[in-house]
PDB file of C-alpha atoms in Angstrom:
ATOM      1  CA  MET A  28     -42.825 -26.290  -9.265  1.00  0.00           C
ATOM      2  CA  ARG A  29     -39.252 -24.212  -9.733  1.00  0.00           C
ATOM      3  CA  ASP A  30     -37.299 -27.690  -9.519  1.00  0.00           C
ATOM      4  CA  ASP A  31     -40.073 -29.340 -12.032  1.00  0.00           C
ATOM      5  CA  VAL A  32     -38.974 -26.516 -14.663  1.00  0.00           C
ATOM      6  CA  GLU A  33     -35.228 -26.539 -13.984  1.00  0.00           C
ATOM      7  CA  ALA A  34     -35.136 -30.461 -14.225  1.00  0.00           C
ATOM      8  CA  TYR A  35     -37.121 -30.095 -17.524  1.00  0.00           C
ATOM      9  CA  VAL A  36     -34.499 -27.439 -19.229  1.00  0.00           C
ATOM     10  CA  ARG A  37     -31.780 -29.264 -18.299  1.00  0.00           C
ATOM     11  CA  THR A  38     -33.064 -32.210 -19.956  1.00  0.00           C
ATOM     12  CA  CYS A  39     -34.420 -30.112 -23.019  1.00  0.00           C
ATOM     13  CA  LEU A  40     -32.055 -30.236 -25.954  1.00  0.00           C
ATOM     14  CA  ILE A  41     -33.773 -27.240 -27.798  1.00  0.00           C
ATOM     15  CA  CYS A  42     -33.093 -25.363 -24.639  1.00  0.00           C
ATOM     16  CA  GLN A  43     -29.775 -26.003 -24.177  1.00  0.00           C
ATOM     17  CA  GLN A  44     -28.706 -24.999 -27.628  1.00  0.00           C
ATOM     18  CA  ASP A  45     -30.439 -21.473 -27.600  1.00  0.00           C
ATOM     19  CA  LYS A  46     -28.860 -21.024 -24.193  1.00  0.00           C
ATOM     20  CA  ALA A  47     -27.686 -17.496 -24.088  1.00  0.00           C
ATOM     21  CA  ASP A  48     -23.987 -17.298 -23.370  1.00  0.00           C
ATOM     22  CA  HIS A  49     -23.251 -15.353 -21.424  1.00  0.00           C
ATOM     23  CA  GLN A  50     -19.158 -15.870 -20.745  1.00  0.00           C
ATOM     24  CA  LYS A  51     -16.682 -13.720 -22.793  1.00  0.00           C
ATOM     25  CA  LYS A  52     -15.139 -16.195 -25.810  1.00  0.00           C
ATOM     26  CA  ALA A  53     -11.608 -17.119 -24.983  1.00  0.00           C
ATOM     27  CA  GLY A  54      -9.023 -15.264 -27.237  1.00  0.00           C
ATOM     28  CA  LEU A  55      -6.262 -16.858 -28.891  1.00  0.00           C
ATOM     29  CA  LEU A  56      -3.305 -17.935 -27.060  1.00  0.00           C
ATOM     30  CA  GLN A  57       0.088 -15.357 -28.230  1.00  0.00           C
ATOM     31  CA  PRO A  58       2.987 -16.638 -28.891  1.00  0.00           C
ATOM     32  CA  LEU A  59       6.136 -15.583 -26.557  1.00  0.00           C
ATOM     33  CA  PRO A  60       8.551 -13.969 -28.700  1.00  0.00           C
ATOM     34  CA  ILE A  61      11.719 -15.776 -30.160  1.00  0.00           C
ATOM     35  CA  PRO A  62      14.697 -14.572 -27.789  1.00  0.00           C
ATOM     36  CA  THR A  63      17.485 -13.754 -29.943  1.00  0.00           C
ATOM     37  CA  ARG A  64      20.583 -14.782 -27.824  1.00  0.00           C
ATOM     38  CA  PRO A  65      21.307 -17.731 -25.199  1.00  0.00           C
ATOM     39  CA  TRP A  66      19.862 -16.806 -21.768  1.00  0.00           C
ATOM     40  CA  GLU A  67      18.536 -13.826 -23.121  1.00  0.00           C
ATOM     41  CA  SER A  68      15.369 -15.260 -21.792  1.00  0.00           C
ATOM     42  CA  VAL A  69      14.281 -18.225 -19.497  1.00  0.00           C
ATOM     43  CA  SER A  70      11.648 -20.074 -18.005  1.00  0.00           C
ATOM     44  CA  MET A  71      11.278 -21.509 -14.481  1.00  0.00           C
ATOM     45  CA  ASP A  72       9.095 -23.717 -12.465  1.00  0.00           C
ATOM     46  CA  TYR A  73       9.250 -26.091  -9.002  1.00  0.00           C
ATOM     47  CA  ILE A  74       8.444 -29.488  -9.081  1.00  0.00           C
ATOM     48  CA  SER A  75       7.654 -30.908  -5.531  1.00  0.00           C
ATOM     49  CA  GLY A  76       6.474 -33.744  -3.798  1.00  0.00           C
ATOM     50  CA  PHE A  77      10.119 -35.688  -3.766  1.00  0.00           C
ATOM     51  CA  PRO A  78      11.134 -37.507  -0.183  1.00  0.00           C
ATOM     52  CA  LYS A  79      13.776 -35.245   2.002  1.00  0.00           C
ATOM     53  CA  VAL A  80      17.149 -35.472   1.505  1.00  0.00           C
ATOM     54  CA  ARG A  81      18.900 -33.534   3.794  1.00  0.00           C
ATOM     55  CA  ASP A  82      16.097 -30.366   4.006  1.00  0.00           C
ATOM     56  CA  LEU A  83      16.299 -30.402   0.219  1.00  0.00           C
ATOM     57  CA  GLY A  84      12.147 -31.531  -0.962  1.00  0.00           C
ATOM     58  CA  SER A  85      11.735 -29.735  -4.459  1.00  0.00           C
ATOM     59  CA  ILE A  86      13.494 -29.005  -7.751  1.00  0.00           C
ATOM     60  CA  ILE A  87      13.965 -25.281  -9.604  1.00  0.00           C
ATOM     61  CA  VAL A  88      13.792 -25.994 -12.939  1.00  0.00           C
ATOM     62  CA  VAL A  89      15.515 -23.265 -15.314  1.00  0.00           C
ATOM     63  CA  VAL A  90      15.201 -23.245 -18.995  1.00  0.00           C
ATOM     64  CA  ASP A  91      17.145 -21.104 -21.638  1.00  0.00           C
ATOM     65  CA  ARG A  92      14.441 -20.810 -23.937  1.00  0.00           C
ATOM     66  CA  LEU A  93      17.029 -20.579 -27.302  1.00  0.00           C
ATOM     67  CA  SER A  94      19.519 -23.444 -26.646  1.00  0.00           C
ATOM     68  CA  LYS A  95      16.946 -25.801 -24.741  1.00  0.00           C
ATOM     69  CA  TYR A  96      19.574 -26.307 -21.924  1.00  0.00           C
ATOM     70  CA  SER A  97      18.258 -26.810 -18.414  1.00  0.00           C
ATOM     71  CA  THR A  98      19.236 -26.515 -14.991  1.00  0.00           C
ATOM     72  CA  PHE A  99      18.115 -28.304 -11.786  1.00  0.00           C
ATOM     73  CA  ILE A 100      18.451 -26.588  -8.584  1.00  0.00           C
ATOM     74  CA  ALA A 101      18.014 -28.591  -5.237  1.00  0.00           C
ATOM     75  CA  ALA A 102      15.608 -26.607  -2.913  1.00  0.00           C
ATOM     76  CA  PRO A 103      13.910 -26.814   0.361  1.00  0.00           C
ATOM     77  CA  LYS A 104      10.490 -27.851  -0.041  1.00  0.00           C
ATOM     78  CA  HIS A 105       9.376 -25.171   1.580  1.00  0.00           C
ATOM     79  CA  VAL A 106      11.779 -22.405   0.061  1.00  0.00           C
ATOM     80  CA  THR A 107      10.812 -18.663   0.094  1.00  0.00           C
ATOM     81  CA  ALA A 108      10.894 -15.846  -2.938  1.00  0.00           C
ATOM     82  CA  GLU A 109      13.587 -14.732  -0.886  1.00  0.00           C
ATOM     83  CA  GLY A 110      15.521 -18.270  -0.980  1.00  0.00           C
ATOM     84  CA  THR A 111      14.535 -19.054  -4.769  1.00  0.00           C
ATOM     85  CA  THR A 112      16.638 -15.612  -5.790  1.00  0.00           C
ATOM     86  CA  HIS A 113      19.250 -16.452  -3.883  1.00  0.00           C
ATOM     87  CA  LEU A 114      19.814 -19.640  -5.536  1.00  0.00           C
ATOM     88  CA  PHE A 115      19.107 -18.456  -8.696  1.00  0.00           C
ATOM     89  CA  PHE A 116      21.649 -15.958  -8.351  1.00  0.00           C
ATOM     90  CA  LYS A 117      23.870 -18.758  -7.354  1.00  0.00           C
ATOM     91  CA  HIS A 118      23.115 -21.189 -10.215  1.00  0.00           C
ATOM     92  CA  ILE A 119      22.132 -19.094 -12.742  1.00  0.00           C
ATOM     93  CA  VAL A 120      22.816 -15.629 -12.965  1.00  0.00           C
ATOM     94  CA  LYS A 121      26.715 -16.107 -11.719  1.00  0.00           C
ATOM     95  CA  TYR A 122      27.623 -18.441 -14.927  1.00  0.00           C
ATOM     96  CA  TRP A 123      24.991 -16.541 -17.671  1.00  0.00           C
ATOM     97  CA  GLY A 124      24.416 -13.610 -16.951  1.00  0.00           C
ATOM     98  CA  LEU A 125      20.757 -11.784 -15.994  1.00  0.00           C
ATOM     99  CA  PRO A 126      18.049 -12.624 -18.139  1.00  0.00           C
ATOM    100  CA  LYS A 127      16.149 -10.238 -20.025  1.00  0.00           C
ATOM    101  CA  TYR A 128      12.693 -12.058 -19.530  1.00  0.00           C
ATOM    102  CA  ILE A 129      11.851 -14.636 -16.978  1.00  0.00           C
ATOM    103  CA  VAL A 130       8.628 -17.169 -17.842  1.00  0.00           C
ATOM    104  CA  SER A 131       7.209 -18.682 -14.837  1.00  0.00           C
ATOM    105  CA  ASP A 132       3.644 -19.775 -13.948  1.00  0.00           C
ATOM    106  CA  ARG A 133       1.517 -17.942 -10.668  1.00  0.00           C
ATOM    107  CA  ASP A 134       3.530 -19.570  -8.054  1.00  0.00           C
ATOM    108  CA  SER A 135       3.805 -17.673  -4.990  1.00  0.00           C
ATOM    109  CA  ARG A 136       7.527 -17.763  -4.916  1.00  0.00           C
ATOM    110  CA  PHE A 137       7.076 -16.358  -8.370  1.00  0.00           C
ATOM    111  CA  THR A 138       4.536 -13.061  -7.590  1.00  0.00           C
ATOM    112  CA  ASP A 139       6.217 -12.131  -4.189  1.00  0.00           C
ATOM    113  CA  VAL A 140       6.794  -8.750  -3.715  1.00  0.00           C
ATOM    114  CA  PHE A 141      10.815  -9.659  -3.639  1.00  0.00           C
ATOM    115  CA  TRP A 142      10.757 -10.379  -6.641  1.00  0.00           C
ATOM    116  CA  ILE A 143       8.343  -7.165  -8.294  1.00  0.00           C
ATOM    117  CA  GLU A 144      11.022  -5.359  -6.614  1.00  0.00           C
ATOM    118  CA  LEU A 145      14.013  -6.735  -7.383  1.00  0.00           C
ATOM    119  CA  PHE A 146      13.222  -6.777 -11.288  1.00  0.00           C
ATOM    120  CA  LYS A 147      12.349  -3.450 -10.854  1.00  0.00           C
ATOM    121  CA  ILE A 148      15.478  -2.617 -10.070  1.00  0.00           C
ATOM    122  CA  LEU A 149      17.553  -4.821 -11.886  1.00  0.00           C
ATOM    123  CA  GLY A 150      15.478  -3.891 -15.485  1.00  0.00           C
ATOM    124  CA  SER A 151      14.227  -7.035 -16.270  1.00  0.00           C
ATOM    125  CA  LYS A 152      10.531  -8.598 -16.941  1.00  0.00           C
ATOM    126  CA  LEU A 153       9.000 -11.355 -15.219  1.00  0.00           C
ATOM    127  CA  SER A 154       6.299 -12.555 -17.264  1.00  0.00           C
ATOM    128  CA  MET A 155       3.705 -15.080 -16.351  1.00  0.00           C
ATOM    129  CA  SER A 156       2.050 -17.884 -18.044  1.00  0.00           C
ATOM    130  CA  SER A 157      -1.919 -17.520 -18.632  1.00  0.00           C
ATOM    131  CA  SER A 158      -3.502 -18.868 -15.485  1.00  0.00           C
ATOM    132  CA  TYR A 159      -4.931 -22.329 -16.334  1.00  0.00           C
ATOM    133  CA  HIS A 160      -2.937 -22.545 -19.104  1.00  0.00           C
ATOM    134  CA  PRO A 161       0.531 -24.535 -18.370  1.00  0.00           C
ATOM    135  CA  GLN A 162       1.168 -25.089 -22.115  1.00  0.00           C
ATOM    136  CA  SER A 163       2.534 -21.527 -22.394  1.00  0.00           C
ATOM    137  CA  ASP A 164       5.157 -22.295 -20.298  1.00  0.00           C
ATOM    138  CA  GLY A 165       5.095 -25.911 -22.031  1.00  0.00           C
ATOM    139  CA  GLN A 166       9.060 -25.844 -22.400  1.00  0.00           C
ATOM    140  CA  THR A 167       9.790 -26.222 -19.111  1.00  0.00           C
ATOM    141  CA  GLU A 168       6.637 -28.649 -18.282  1.00  0.00           C
ATOM    142  CA  CYS A 169       8.383 -30.942 -20.581  1.00  0.00           C
ATOM    143  CA  PHE A 170      11.634 -30.645 -18.780  1.00  0.00           C
ATOM    144  CA  ASN A 171       9.506 -31.030 -15.566  1.00  0.00           C
ATOM    145  CA  SER A 172       7.606 -34.321 -16.728  1.00  0.00           C
ATOM    146  CA  MET A 173      11.240 -36.105 -17.981  1.00  0.00           C
ATOM    147  CA  LEU A 174      13.009 -35.178 -14.937  1.00  0.00           C
ATOM    148  CA  GLU A 175      10.298 -36.825 -12.550  1.00  0.00           C
ATOM    149  CA  GLU A 176      10.312 -40.033 -15.128  1.00  0.00           C
ATOM    150  CA  TYR A 177      14.107 -39.874 -14.724  1.00  0.00           C
ATOM    151  CA  LEU A 178      13.599 -39.778 -10.674  1.00  0.00           C
TER     152      LEU A 178
END
């Protein structure tokens, strides 16, 4: 009998329309503040799945949020948080200084304790994009798709 009731409720238009919503309403996405100077705020992401060349199988994409200048850093396929930090300092901080804000997705290489401690020591802020909302880091995602198309 239970199966019959469930089948009826699943196909009943009135039952579906009057069904109580138990989920919290989704809020509006908040836009990121516009940086005031170049390299004050950057967005970062990884692209992987490339054929390995000399132990390099992924690319770290770093985009300046003000000028849209992008840097592509070749990295090992399974680069650690510490390795990412080393590459970030070698290719970004060395030339443009330490950004005040870094926007990234919730990749474990960005949420690792090493990164959190590093940002605490340096006085920078790491901002994570919203889960399941890649459009909050859309600028980097756009550069990712362009790079994948070129390659």
